[in-house]
Short mmCIF file of N, CA and C in Angstrom, two decimals:
data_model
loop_
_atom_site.label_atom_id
_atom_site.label_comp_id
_atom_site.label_asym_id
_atom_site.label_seq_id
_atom_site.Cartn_x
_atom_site.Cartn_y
_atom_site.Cartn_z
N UNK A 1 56.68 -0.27 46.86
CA UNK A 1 55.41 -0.95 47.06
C UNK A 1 54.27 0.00 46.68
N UNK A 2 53.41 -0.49 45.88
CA UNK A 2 52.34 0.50 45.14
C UNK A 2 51.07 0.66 46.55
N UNK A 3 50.94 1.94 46.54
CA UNK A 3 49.58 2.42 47.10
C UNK A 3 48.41 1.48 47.56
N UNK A 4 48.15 1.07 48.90
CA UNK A 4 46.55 0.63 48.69
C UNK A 4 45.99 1.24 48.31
N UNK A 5 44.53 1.38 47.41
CA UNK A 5 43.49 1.96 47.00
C UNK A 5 42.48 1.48 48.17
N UNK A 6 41.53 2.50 48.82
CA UNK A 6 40.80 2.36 49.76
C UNK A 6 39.45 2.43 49.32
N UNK A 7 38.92 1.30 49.06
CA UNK A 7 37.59 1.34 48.49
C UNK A 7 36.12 1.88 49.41
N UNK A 8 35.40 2.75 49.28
CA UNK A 8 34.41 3.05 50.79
C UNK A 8 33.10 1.70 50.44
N UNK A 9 33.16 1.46 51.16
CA UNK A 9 31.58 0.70 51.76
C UNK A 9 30.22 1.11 50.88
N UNK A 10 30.11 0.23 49.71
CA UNK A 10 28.86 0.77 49.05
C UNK A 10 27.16 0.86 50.40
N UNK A 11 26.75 1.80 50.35
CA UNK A 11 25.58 1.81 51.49
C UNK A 11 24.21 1.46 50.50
N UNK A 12 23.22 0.97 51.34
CA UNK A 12 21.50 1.12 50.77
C UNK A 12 21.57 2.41 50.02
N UNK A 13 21.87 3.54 49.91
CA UNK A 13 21.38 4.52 49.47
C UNK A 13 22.36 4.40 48.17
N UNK A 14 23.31 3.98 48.34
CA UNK A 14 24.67 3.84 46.56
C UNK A 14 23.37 2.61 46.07
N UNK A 15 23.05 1.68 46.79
CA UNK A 15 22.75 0.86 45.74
C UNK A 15 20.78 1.24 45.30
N UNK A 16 20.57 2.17 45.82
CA UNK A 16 19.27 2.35 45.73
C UNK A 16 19.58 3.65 44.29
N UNK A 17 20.71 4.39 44.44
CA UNK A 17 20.34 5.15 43.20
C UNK A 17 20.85 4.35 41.99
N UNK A 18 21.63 3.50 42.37
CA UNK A 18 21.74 2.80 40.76
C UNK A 18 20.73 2.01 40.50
N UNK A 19 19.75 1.32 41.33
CA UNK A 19 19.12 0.59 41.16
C UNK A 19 17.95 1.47 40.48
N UNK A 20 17.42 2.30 41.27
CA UNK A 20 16.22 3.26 40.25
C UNK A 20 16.81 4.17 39.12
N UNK A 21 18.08 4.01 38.96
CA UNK A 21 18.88 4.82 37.27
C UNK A 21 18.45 3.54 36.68
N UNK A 22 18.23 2.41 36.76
CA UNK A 22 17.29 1.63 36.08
C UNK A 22 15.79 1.87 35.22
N UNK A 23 16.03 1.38 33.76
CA UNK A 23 14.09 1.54 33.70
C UNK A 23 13.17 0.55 34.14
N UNK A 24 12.20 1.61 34.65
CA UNK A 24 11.08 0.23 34.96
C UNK A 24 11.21 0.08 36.46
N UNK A 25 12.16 0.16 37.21
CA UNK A 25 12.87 -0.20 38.28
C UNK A 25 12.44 0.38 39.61
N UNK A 26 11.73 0.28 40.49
CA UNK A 26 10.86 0.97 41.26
C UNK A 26 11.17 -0.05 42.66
N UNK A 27 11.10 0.67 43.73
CA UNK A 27 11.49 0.94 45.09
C UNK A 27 10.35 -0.03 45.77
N UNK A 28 11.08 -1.22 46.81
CA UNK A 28 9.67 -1.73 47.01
C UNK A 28 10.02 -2.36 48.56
N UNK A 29 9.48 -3.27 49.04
CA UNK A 29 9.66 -4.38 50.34
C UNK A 29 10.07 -5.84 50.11
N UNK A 30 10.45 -6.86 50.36
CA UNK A 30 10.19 -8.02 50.57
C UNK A 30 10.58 -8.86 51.56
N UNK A 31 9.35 -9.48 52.60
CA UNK A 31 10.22 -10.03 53.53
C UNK A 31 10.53 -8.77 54.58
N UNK A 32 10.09 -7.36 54.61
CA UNK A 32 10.09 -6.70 55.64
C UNK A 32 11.65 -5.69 55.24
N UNK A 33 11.97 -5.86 54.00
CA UNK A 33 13.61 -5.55 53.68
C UNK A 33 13.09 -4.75 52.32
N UNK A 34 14.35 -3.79 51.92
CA UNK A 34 14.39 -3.26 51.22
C UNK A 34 14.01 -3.98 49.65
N UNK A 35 13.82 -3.68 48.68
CA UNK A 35 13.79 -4.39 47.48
C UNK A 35 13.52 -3.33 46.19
N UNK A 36 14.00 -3.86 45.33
CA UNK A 36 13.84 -3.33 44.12
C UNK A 36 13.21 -4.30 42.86
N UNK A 37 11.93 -3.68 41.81
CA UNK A 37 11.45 -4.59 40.86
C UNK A 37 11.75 -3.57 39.73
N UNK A 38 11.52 -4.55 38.80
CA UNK A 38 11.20 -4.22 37.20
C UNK A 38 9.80 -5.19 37.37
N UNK A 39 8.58 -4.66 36.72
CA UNK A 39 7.26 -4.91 36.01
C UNK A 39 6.82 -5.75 36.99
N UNK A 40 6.95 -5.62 38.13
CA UNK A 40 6.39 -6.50 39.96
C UNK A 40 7.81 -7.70 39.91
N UNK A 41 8.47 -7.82 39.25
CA UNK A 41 9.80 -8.65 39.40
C UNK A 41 10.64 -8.19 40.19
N UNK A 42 11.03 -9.02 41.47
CA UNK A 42 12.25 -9.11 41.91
C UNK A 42 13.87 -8.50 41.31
N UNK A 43 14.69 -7.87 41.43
CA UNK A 43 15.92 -7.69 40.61
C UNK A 43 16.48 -8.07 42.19
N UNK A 44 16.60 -7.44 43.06
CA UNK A 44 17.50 -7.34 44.03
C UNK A 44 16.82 -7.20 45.83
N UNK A 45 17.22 -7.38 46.79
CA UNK A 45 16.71 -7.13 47.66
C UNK A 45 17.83 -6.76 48.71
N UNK A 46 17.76 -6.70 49.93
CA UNK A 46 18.87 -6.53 51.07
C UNK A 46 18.18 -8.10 51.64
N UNK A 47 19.94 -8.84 51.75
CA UNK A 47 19.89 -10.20 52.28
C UNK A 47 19.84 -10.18 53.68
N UNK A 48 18.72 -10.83 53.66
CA UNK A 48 18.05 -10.95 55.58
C UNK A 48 17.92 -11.79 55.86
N UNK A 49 18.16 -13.11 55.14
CA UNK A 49 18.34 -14.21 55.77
C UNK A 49 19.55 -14.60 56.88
N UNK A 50 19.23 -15.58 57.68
CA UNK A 50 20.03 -15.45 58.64
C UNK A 50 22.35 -15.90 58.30
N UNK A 51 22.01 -16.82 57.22
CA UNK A 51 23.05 -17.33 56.64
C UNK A 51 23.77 -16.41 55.82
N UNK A 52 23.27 -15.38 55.64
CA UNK A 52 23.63 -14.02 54.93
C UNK A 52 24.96 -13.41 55.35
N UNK A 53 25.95 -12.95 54.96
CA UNK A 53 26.73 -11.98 56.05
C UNK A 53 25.45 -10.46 55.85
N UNK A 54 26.44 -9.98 57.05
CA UNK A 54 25.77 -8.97 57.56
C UNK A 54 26.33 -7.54 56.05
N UNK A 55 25.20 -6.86 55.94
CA UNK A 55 25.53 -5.71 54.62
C UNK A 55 26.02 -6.50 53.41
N UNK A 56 24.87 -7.21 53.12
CA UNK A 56 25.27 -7.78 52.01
C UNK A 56 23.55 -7.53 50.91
N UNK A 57 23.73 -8.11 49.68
CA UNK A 57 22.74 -7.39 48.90
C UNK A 57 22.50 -8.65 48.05
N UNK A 58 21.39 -9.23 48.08
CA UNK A 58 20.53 -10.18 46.93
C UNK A 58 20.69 -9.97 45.81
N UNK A 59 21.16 -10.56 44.55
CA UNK A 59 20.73 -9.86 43.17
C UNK A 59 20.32 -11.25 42.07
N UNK A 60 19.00 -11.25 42.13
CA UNK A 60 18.73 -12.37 40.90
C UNK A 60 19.37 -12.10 39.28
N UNK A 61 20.20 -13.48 39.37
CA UNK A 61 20.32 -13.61 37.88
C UNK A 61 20.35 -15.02 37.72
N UNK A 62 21.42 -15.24 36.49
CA UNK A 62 20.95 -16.93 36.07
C UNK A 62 22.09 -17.61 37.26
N UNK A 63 21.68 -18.82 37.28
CA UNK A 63 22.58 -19.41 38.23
C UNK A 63 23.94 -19.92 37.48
N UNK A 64 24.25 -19.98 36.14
CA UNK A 64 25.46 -19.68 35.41
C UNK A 64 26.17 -18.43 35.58
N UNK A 65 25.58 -17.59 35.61
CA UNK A 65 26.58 -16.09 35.59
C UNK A 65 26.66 -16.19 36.89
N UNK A 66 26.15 -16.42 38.02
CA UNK A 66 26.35 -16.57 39.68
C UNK A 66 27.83 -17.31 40.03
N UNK A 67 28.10 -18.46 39.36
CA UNK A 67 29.06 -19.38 39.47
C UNK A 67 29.93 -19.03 38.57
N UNK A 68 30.39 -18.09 37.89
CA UNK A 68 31.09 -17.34 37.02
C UNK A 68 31.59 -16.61 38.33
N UNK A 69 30.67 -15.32 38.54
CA UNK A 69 31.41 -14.37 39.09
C UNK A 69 31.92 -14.82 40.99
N UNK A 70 31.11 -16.19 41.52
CA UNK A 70 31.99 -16.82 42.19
C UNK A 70 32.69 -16.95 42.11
N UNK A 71 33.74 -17.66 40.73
CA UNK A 71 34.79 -18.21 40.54
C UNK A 71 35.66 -17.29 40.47
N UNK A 72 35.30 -16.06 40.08
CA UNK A 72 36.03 -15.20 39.37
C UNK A 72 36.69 -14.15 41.12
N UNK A 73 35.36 -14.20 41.71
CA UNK A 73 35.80 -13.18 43.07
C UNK A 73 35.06 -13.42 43.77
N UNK A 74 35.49 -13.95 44.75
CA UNK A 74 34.79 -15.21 45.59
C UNK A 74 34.56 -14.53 47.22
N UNK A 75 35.85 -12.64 47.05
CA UNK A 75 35.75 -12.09 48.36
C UNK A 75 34.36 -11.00 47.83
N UNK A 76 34.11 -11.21 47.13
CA UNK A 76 32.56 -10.16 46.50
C UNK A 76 31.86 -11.02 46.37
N UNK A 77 31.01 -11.91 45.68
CA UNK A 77 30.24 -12.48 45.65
C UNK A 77 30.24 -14.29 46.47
N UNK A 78 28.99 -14.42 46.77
CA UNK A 78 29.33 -15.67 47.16
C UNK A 78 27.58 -16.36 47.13
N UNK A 79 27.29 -17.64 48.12
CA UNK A 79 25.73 -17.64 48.03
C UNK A 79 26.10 -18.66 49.41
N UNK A 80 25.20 -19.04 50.04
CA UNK A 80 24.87 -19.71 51.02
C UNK A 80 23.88 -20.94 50.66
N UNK A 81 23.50 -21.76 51.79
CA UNK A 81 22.72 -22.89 51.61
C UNK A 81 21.55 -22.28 51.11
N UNK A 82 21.04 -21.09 51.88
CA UNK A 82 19.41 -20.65 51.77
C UNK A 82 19.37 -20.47 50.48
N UNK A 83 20.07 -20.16 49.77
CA UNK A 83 19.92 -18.96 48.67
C UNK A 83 20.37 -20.13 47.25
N UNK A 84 21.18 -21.31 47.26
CA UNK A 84 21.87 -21.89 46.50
C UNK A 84 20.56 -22.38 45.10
N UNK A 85 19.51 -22.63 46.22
CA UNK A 85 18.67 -22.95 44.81
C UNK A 85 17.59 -22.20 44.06
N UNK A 86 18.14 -20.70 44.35
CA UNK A 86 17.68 -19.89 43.45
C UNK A 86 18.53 -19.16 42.88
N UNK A 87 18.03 -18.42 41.74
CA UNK A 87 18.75 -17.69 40.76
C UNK A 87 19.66 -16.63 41.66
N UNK A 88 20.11 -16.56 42.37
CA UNK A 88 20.64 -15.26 42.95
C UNK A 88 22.14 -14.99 43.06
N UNK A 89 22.73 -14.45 43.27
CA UNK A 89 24.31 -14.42 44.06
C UNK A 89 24.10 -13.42 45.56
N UNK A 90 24.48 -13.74 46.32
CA UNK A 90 25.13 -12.43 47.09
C UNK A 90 26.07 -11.52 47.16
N UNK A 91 26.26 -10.31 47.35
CA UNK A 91 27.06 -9.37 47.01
C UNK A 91 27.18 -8.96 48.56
N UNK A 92 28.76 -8.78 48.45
CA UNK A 92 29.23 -7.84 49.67
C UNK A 92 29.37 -6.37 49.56
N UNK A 93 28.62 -5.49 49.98
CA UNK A 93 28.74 -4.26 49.15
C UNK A 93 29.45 -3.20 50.26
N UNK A 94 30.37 -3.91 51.12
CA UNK A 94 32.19 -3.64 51.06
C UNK A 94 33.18 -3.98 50.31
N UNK A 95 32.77 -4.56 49.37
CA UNK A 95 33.85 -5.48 48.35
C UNK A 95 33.49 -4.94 46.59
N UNK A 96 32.18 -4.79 47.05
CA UNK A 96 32.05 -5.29 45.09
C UNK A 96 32.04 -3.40 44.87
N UNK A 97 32.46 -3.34 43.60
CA UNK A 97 32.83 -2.05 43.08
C UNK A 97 31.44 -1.69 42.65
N UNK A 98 31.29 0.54 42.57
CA UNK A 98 30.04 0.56 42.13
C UNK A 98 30.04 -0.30 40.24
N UNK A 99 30.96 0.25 39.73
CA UNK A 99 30.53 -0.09 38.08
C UNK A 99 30.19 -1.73 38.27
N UNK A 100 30.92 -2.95 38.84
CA UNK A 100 30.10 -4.06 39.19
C UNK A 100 28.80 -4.14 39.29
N UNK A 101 28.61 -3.60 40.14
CA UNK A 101 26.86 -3.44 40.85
C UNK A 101 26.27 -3.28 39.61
N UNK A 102 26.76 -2.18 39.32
CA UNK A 102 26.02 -1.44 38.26
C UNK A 102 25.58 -2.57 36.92
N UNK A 103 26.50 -3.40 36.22
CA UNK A 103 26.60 -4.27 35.56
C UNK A 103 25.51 -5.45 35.75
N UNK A 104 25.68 -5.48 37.32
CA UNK A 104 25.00 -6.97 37.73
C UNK A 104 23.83 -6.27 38.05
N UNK A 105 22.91 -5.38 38.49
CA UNK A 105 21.48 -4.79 38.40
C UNK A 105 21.61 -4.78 36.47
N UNK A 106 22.05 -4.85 35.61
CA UNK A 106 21.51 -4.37 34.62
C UNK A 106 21.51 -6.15 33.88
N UNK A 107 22.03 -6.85 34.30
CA UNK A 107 22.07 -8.54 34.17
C UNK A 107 20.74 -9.07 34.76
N UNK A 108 20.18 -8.47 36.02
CA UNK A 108 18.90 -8.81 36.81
C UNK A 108 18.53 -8.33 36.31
N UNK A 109 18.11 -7.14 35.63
CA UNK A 109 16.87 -6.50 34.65
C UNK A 109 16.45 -6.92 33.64
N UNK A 110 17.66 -7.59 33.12
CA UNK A 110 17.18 -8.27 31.39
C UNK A 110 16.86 -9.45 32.18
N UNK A 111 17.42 -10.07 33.25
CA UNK A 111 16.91 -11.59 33.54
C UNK A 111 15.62 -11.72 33.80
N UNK A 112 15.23 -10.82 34.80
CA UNK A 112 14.04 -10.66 35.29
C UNK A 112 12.86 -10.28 34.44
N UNK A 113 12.94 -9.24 33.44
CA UNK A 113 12.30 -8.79 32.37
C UNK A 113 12.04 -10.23 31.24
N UNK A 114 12.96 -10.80 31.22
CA UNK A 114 13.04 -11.44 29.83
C UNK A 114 12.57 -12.74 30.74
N UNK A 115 12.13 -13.34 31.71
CA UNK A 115 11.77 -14.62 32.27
C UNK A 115 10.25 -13.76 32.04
N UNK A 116 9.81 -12.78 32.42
CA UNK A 116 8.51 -12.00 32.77
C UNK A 116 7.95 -12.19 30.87
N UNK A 117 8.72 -12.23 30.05
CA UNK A 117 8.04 -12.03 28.47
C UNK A 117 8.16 -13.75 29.04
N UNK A 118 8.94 -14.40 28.61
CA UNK A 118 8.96 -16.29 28.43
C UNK A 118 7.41 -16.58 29.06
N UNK A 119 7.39 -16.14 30.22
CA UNK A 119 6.06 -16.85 31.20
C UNK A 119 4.79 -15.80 30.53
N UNK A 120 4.84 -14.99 29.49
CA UNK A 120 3.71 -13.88 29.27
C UNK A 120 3.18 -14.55 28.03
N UNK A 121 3.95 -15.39 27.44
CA UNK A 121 3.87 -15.72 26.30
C UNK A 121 2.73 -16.96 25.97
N UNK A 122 1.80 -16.95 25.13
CA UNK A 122 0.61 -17.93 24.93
C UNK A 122 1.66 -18.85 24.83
N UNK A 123 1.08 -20.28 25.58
CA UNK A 123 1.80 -21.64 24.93
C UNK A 123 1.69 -22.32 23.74
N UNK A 124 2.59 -22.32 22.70
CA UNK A 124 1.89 -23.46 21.69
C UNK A 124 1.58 -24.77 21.87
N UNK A 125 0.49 -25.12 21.30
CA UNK A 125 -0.04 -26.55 21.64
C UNK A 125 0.63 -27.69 20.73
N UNK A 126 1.24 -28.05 21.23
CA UNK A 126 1.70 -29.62 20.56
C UNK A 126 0.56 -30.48 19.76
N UNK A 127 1.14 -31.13 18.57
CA UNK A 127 0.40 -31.93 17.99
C UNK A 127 -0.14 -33.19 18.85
N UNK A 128 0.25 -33.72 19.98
CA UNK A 128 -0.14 -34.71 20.90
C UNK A 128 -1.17 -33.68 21.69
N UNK A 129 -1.34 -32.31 21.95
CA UNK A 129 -2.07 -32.21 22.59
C UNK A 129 -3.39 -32.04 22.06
N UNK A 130 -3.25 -31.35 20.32
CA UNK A 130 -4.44 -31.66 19.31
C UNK A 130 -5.19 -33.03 19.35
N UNK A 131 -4.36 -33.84 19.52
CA UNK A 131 -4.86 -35.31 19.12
C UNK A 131 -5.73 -35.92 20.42
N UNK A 132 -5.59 -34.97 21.50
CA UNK A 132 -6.29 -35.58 22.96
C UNK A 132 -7.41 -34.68 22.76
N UNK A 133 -7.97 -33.27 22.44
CA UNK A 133 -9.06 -32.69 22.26
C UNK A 133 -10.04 -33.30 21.45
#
């Protein structure tokens, strides 16, 4: 019978240095809880909602890659009622490996970054909206 491998308990401080080995990526609050942004954006926070398990970690991305890595590992990631209708997953960070983490902060950076250019961007005006001026 092969070896358990004993994985340790990722802590706030494992996920705070990968999170600022991030660019852009700066140390913040939300909600009275730890958090991390790129350019005043959200990437991640510590889940304090009450439906939360306990030591678990917020990480915005698209709600496709969320239901991916549900499917895929369902004892690491998961989401609750609170959380279902936003971009996020929850992470158990007794479960999820650092190179994971690592992966999924760098999935919230381009998400978060690249929604921050979409909404920065002048709108073009439609020919129906020429025709009402």
């Amino acid at each position: 019978m092969p070896a358990r491998v004993s994985r340790k308990s990722l802590t706030l401080d494992d996920v705070r240095g990968l999170a600022l080995a991030l660019p852009e990526v700066e140390e913040s609050t939300a909600y009275g809880a730890t958090s991390f942004k790129a350019r005043g954006k959200m990437i991640a926070c510590q889940a304090i909602n009450k439906s939360a398990e306990p030591n678990c970690l917020m990480v915005k991305i698209p709600c496709e890659a969320r239901d991916e890595l549900i499917a895929a590992e369902p004892d690491v990631y998961y989401v609750t009622d609170h959380y279902v209708n936003y971009p996020s997953v929850l992470v158990r960070l007794s479960r999820v490996h650092r190179d994971a983490l690592r992966d999924l902060f760098d999935m919230a950076l381009h998400f978060a970054t690249d929604t921050a250019k979409r909404r920065a961007r002048p709108r073009k005006s439609s020919p129906s909206m020429k025709a009402r001026r």
